[in-house]
mmCIF file of C-alpha atoms in Angstrom:
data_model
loop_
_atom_site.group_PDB
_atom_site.id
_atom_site.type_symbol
_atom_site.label_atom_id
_atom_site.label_comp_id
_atom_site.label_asym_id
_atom_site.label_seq_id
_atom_site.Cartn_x
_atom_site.Cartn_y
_atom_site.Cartn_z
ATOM 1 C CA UNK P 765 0.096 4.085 2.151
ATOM 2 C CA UNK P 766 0.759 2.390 5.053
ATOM 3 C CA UNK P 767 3.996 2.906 7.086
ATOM 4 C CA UNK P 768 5.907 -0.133 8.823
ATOM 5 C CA UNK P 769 5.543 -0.412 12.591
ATOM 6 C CA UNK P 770 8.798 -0.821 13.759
ATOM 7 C CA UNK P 771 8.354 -4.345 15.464
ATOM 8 C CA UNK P 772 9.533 -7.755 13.715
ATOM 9 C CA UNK P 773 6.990 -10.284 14.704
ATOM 10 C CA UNK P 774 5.584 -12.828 12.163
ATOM 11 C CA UNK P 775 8.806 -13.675 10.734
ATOM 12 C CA UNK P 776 7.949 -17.796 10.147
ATOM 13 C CA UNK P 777 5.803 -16.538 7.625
ATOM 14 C CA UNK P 778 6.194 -19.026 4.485
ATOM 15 C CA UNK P 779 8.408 -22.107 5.530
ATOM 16 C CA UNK P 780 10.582 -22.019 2.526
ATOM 17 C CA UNK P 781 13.168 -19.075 1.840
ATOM 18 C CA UNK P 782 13.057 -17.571 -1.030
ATOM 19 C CA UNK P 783 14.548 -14.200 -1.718
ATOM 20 C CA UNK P 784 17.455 -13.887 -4.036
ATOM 21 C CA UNK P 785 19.820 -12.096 -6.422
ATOM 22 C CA UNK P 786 19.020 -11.271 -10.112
ATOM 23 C CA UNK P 787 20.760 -14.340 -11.238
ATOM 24 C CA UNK P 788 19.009 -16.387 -8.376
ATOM 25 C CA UNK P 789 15.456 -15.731 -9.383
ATOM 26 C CA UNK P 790 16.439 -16.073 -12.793
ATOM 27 C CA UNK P 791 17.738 -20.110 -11.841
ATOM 28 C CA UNK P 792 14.485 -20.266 -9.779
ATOM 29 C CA UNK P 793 12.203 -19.360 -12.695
ATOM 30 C CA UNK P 794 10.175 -17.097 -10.907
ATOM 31 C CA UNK P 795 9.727 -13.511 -9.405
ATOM 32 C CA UNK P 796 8.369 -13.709 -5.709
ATOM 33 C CA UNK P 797 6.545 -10.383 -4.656
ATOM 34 C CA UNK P 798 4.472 -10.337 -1.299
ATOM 35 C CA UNK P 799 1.688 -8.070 -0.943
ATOM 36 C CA UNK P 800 -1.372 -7.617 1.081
ATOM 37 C CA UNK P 801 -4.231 -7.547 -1.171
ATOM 38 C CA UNK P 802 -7.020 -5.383 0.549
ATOM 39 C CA UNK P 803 -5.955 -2.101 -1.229
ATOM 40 C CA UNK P 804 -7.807 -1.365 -4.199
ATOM 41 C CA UNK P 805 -6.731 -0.083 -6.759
ATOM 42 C CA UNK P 806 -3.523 -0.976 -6.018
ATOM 43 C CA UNK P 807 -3.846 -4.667 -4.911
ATOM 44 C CA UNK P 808 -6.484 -6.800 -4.244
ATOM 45 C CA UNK P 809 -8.739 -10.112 -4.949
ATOM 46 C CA UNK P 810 -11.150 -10.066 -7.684
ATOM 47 C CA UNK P 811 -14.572 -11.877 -8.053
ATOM 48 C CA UNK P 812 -12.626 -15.095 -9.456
ATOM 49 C CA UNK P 813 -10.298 -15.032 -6.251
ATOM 50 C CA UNK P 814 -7.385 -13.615 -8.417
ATOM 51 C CA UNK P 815 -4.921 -11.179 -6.766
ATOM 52 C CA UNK P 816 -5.374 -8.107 -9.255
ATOM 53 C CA UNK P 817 -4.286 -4.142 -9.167
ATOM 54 C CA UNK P 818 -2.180 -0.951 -10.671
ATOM 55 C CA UNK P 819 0.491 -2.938 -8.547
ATOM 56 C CA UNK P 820 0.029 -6.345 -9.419
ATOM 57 C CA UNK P 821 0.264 -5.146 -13.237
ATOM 58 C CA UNK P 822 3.833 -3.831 -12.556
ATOM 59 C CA UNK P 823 5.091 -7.136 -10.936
ATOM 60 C CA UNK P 824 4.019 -8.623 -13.951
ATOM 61 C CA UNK P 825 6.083 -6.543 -15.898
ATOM 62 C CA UNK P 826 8.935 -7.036 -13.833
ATOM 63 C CA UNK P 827 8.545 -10.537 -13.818
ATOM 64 C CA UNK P 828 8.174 -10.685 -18.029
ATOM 65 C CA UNK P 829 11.515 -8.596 -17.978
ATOM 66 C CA UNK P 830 12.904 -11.357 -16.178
ATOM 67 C CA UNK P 831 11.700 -14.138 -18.627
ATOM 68 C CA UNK P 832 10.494 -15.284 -15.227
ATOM 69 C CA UNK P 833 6.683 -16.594 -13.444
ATOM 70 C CA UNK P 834 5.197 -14.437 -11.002
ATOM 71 C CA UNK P 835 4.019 -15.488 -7.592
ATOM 72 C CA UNK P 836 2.296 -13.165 -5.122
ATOM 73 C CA UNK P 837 2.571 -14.306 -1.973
ATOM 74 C CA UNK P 838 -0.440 -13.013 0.459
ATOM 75 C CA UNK P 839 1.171 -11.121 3.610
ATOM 76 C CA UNK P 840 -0.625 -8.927 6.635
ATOM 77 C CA UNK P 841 1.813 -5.385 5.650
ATOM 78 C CA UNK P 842 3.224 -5.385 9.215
ATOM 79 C CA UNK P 843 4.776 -8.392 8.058
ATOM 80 C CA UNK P 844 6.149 -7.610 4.251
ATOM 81 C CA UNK P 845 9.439 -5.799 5.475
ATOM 82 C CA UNK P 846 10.096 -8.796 7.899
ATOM 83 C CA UNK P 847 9.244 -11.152 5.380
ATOM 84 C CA UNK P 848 11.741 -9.545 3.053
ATOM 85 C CA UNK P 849 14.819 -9.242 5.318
ATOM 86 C CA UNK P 850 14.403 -12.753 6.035
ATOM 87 C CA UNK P 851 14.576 -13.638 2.145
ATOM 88 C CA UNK P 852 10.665 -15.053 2.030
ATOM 89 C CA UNK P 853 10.155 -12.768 -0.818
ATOM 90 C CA UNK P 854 12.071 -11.138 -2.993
ATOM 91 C CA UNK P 855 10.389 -7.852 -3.456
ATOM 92 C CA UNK P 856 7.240 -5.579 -1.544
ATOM 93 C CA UNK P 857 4.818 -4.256 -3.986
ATOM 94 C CA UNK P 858 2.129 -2.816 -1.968
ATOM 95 C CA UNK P 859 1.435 0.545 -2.536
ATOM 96 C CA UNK P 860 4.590 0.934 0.379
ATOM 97 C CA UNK P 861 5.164 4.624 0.627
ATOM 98 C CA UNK P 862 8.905 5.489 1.354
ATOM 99 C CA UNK P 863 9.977 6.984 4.518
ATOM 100 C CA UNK P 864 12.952 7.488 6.295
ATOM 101 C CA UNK P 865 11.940 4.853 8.848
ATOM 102 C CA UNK P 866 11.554 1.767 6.416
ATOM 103 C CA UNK P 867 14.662 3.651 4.199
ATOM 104 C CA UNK P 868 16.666 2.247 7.190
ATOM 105 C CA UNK P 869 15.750 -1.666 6.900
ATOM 106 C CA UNK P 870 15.153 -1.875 3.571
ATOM 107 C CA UNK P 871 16.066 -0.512 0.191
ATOM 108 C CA UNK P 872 13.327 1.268 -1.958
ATOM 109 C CA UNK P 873 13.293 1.846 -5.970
ATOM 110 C CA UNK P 874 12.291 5.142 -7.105
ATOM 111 C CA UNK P 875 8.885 6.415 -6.666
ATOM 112 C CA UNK P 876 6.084 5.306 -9.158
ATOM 113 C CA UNK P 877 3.251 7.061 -7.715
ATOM 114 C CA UNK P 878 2.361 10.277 -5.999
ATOM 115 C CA UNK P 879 0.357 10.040 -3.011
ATOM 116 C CA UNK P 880 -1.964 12.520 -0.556
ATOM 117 C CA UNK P 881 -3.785 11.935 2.156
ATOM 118 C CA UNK P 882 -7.609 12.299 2.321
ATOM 119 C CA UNK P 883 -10.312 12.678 4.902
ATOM 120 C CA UNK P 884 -13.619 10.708 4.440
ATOM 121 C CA UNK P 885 -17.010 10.722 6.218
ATOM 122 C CA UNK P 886 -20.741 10.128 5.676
ATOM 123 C CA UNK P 887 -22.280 12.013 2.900
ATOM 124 C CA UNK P 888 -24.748 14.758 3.243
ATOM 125 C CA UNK P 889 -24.230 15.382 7.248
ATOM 126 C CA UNK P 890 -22.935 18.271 9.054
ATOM 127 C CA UNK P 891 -19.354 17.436 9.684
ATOM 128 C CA UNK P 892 -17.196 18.039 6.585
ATOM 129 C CA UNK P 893 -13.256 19.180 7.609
ATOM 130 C CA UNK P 894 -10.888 20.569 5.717
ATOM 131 C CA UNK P 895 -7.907 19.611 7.671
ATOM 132 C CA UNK P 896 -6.752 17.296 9.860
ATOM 133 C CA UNK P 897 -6.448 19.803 12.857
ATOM 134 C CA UNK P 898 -10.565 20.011 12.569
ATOM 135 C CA UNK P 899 -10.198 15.853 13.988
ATOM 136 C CA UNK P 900 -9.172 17.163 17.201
ATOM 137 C CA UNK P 901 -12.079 15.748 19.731
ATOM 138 C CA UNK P 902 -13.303 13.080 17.047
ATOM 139 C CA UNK P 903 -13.295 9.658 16.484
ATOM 140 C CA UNK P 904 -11.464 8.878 13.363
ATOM 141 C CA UNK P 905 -10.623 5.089 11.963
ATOM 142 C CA UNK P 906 -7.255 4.171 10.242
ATOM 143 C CA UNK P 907 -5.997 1.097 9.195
ATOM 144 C CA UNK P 908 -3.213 0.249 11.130
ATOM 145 C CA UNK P 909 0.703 0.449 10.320
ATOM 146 C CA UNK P 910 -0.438 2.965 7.384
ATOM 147 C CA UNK P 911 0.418 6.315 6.653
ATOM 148 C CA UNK P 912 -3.288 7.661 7.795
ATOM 149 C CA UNK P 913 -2.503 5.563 10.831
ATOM 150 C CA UNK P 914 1.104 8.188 11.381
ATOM 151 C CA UNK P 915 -0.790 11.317 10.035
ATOM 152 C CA UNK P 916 -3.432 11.060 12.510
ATOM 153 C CA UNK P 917 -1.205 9.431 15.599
ATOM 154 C CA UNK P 918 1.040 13.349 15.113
ATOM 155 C CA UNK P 919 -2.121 15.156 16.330
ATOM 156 C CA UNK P 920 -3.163 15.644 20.101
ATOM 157 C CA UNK P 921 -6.860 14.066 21.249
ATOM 158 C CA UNK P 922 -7.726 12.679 18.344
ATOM 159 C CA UNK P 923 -9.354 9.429 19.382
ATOM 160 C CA UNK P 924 -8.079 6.787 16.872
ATOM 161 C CA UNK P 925 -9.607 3.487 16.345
ATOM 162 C CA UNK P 926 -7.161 1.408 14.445
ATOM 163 C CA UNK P 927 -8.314 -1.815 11.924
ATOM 164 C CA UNK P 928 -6.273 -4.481 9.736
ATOM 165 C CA UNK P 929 -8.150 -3.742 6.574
ATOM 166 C CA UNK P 930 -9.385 -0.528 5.630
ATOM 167 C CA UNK P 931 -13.176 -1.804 4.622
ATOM 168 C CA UNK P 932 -13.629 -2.189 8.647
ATOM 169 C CA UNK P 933 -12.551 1.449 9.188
ATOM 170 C CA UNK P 934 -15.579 2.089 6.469
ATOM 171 C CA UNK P 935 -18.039 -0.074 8.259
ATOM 172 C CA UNK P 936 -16.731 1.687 11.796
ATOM 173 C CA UNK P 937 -17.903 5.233 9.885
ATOM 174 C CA UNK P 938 -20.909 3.458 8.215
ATOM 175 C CA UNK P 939 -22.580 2.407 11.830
ATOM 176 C CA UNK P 940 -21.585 5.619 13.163
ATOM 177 C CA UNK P 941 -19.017 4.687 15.840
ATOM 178 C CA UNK P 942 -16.815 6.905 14.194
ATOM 179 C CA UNK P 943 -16.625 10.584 12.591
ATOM 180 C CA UNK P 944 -14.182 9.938 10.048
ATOM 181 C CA UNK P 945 -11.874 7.785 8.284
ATOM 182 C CA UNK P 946 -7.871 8.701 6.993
ATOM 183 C CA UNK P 947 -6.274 7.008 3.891
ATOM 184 C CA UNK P 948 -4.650 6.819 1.078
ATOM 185 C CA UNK P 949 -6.411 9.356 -1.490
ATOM 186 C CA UNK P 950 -6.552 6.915 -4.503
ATOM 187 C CA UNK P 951 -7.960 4.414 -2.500
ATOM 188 C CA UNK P 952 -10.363 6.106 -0.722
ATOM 189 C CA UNK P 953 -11.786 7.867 -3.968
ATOM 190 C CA UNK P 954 -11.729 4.409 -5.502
ATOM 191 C CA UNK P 955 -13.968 3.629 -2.703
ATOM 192 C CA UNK P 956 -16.235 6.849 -2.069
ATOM 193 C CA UNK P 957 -16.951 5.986 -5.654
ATOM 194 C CA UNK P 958 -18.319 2.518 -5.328
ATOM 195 C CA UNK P 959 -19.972 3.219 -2.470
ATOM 196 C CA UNK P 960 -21.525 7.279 -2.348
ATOM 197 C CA UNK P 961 -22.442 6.728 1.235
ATOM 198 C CA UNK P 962 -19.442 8.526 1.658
ATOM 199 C CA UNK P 963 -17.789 11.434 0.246
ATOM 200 C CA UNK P 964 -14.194 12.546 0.426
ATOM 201 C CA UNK P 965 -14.146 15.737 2.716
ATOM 202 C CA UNK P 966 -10.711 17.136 2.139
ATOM 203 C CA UNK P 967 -7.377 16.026 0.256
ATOM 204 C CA UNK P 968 -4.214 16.349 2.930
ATOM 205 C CA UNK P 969 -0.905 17.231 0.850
ATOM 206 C CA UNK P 970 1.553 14.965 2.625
ATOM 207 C CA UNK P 971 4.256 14.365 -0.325
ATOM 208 C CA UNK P 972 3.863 10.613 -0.258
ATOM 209 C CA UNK P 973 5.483 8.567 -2.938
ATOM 210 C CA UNK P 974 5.127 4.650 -3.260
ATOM 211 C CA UNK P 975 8.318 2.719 -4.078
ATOM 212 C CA UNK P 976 8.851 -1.236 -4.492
ATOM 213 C CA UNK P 977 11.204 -2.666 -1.162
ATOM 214 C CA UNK P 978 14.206 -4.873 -2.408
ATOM 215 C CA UNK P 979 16.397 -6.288 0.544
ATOM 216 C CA UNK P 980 19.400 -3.874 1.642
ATOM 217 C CA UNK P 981 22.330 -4.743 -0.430
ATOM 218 C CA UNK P 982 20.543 -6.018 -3.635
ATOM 219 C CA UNK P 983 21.902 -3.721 -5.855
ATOM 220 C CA UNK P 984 21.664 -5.331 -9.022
ATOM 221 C CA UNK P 985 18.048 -6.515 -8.549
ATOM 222 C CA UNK P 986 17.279 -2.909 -7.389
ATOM 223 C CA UNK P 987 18.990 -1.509 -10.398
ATOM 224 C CA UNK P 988 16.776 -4.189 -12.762
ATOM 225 C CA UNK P 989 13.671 -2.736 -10.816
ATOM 226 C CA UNK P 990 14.433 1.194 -11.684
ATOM 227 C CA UNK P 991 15.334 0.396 -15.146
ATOM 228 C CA UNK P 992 11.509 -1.071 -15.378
ATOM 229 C CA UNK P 993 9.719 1.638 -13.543
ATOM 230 C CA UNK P 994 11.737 4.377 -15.439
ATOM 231 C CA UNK P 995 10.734 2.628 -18.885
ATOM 232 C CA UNK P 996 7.008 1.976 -17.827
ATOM 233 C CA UNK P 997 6.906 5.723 -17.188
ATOM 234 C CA UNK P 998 7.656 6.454 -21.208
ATOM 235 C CA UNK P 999 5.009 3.755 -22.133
ATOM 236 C CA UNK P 1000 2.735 1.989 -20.870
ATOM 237 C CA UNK P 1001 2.436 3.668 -17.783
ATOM 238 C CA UNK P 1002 -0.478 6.426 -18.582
ATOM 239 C CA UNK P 1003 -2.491 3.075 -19.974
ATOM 240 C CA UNK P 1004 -2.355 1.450 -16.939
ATOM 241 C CA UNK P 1005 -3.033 4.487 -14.866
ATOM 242 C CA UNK P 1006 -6.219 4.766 -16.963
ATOM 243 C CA UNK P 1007 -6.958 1.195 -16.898
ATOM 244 C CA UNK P 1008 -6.868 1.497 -12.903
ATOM 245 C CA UNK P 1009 -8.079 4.740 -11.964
#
């Protein structure tokens, strides 16, 4: 999901600082993650205004590693990797795929989910491509700063329209002003399947892997971070998977 766009605006974004070290957050009592909730399944707000997801469940765990409280702090993504280099949070857990670009600002922990691309569009018409080449010519919706947003930007005469949350990229294809929309494949089969309007054309094999952001230099909270994701994967990892997909 969702690659950073390489411009540090938005930086008063919480008028406390926050971020520490391991032993910091520990004296603090609490784990401070920031996110941007409008990513199902990964992150987003439930019918009782919660902040819920696949991602949300492994800041929890985190946190309960810790012996600490969790707070989610509610960020626009373009602003989560300034946020964390000016110590508002302490770490990005928001379905943040790892590239070389963000590799150089920030440090990431290693992967905890494969990632593709995917193609959507309205269900039962004509248009129906298998690759991203067939967008040449075509209006296609991304959300902007993500990875769909990149993908797309690579090819020639594609005619992007580009949206803060995803669900207007969907209501851009819905009314027809566009011919398709790019994003993350979880997501957007998350979505297809709540609403069947749409259907997923193609998958796009891009490689992606999600990682959480810790602030360059914090090793020892990074190392804290890898020890959890490595033990979630031997249990309960496949439970939550199921519980979220």
């Amino acid at each position: 999901m969702r690659r950073w766009v390489a411009v540090f605006v938005f930086l008063i974004i919480v008028g406390v600082i926050f971020g520490g070290t391991l032993s910091e957050i520990k004296e603090r009592g609490k784990l401070i993650i920031g996110t941007e909730p409008t990513f199902p399944p990964f992150e987003y707000v439930d019918k009782d205004n919660n902040i819920v997801g696949f991602d949300i469940d492994i800041a929890k765990k985190i946190a309960e590693e810790l012996g600490v409280e969790l707070e989610i702090v509610n960020l626009p993504f373009d602003s989560l990797i300034p946020a964390i280099m000016s110590d508002k949070i302490d770490l990005i857990i928001a379905g943040m795929t790892i590239t070389k670009e963000r590799a150089k600002v920030i440090d990431f922990s290693i992967p905890y989910f494969n990632a593709n691309q995917s193609i959507v569009v309205r269900k039962g018409e004509s248009f129906s491509p298998k690759s991203l080449n067939e967008l040449v010519g075509k209006r296609v919706a991304v959300q902007l700063g993500t990875t769909g947003d990149l993908v797309v930007s690579d090819i020639k005469r594609i005619k992007i329209t580009r949206f803060q949350k995803f669900t207007d990229a969907f209501l851009e294809l819905q009314n027809k002003r566009v011919d398709a929309v790019v994003l993350d494949e979880a997501v957007a089969r998350a979505y297809v399947k709540k609403f069947p309007k749409f259907e997923v054309s193609t998958v796009i094999d891009t490689g992606e892997k999600y990682g959480i952001g810790v602030k360059k230099e914090n090793t020892e909270l990074l190392e804290f971070v890898n020890k959890v994701i490595s033990n979630l994967f031997k249990s309960p990892y496949d439970v939550l998977v199921e519980k979220w997909f």
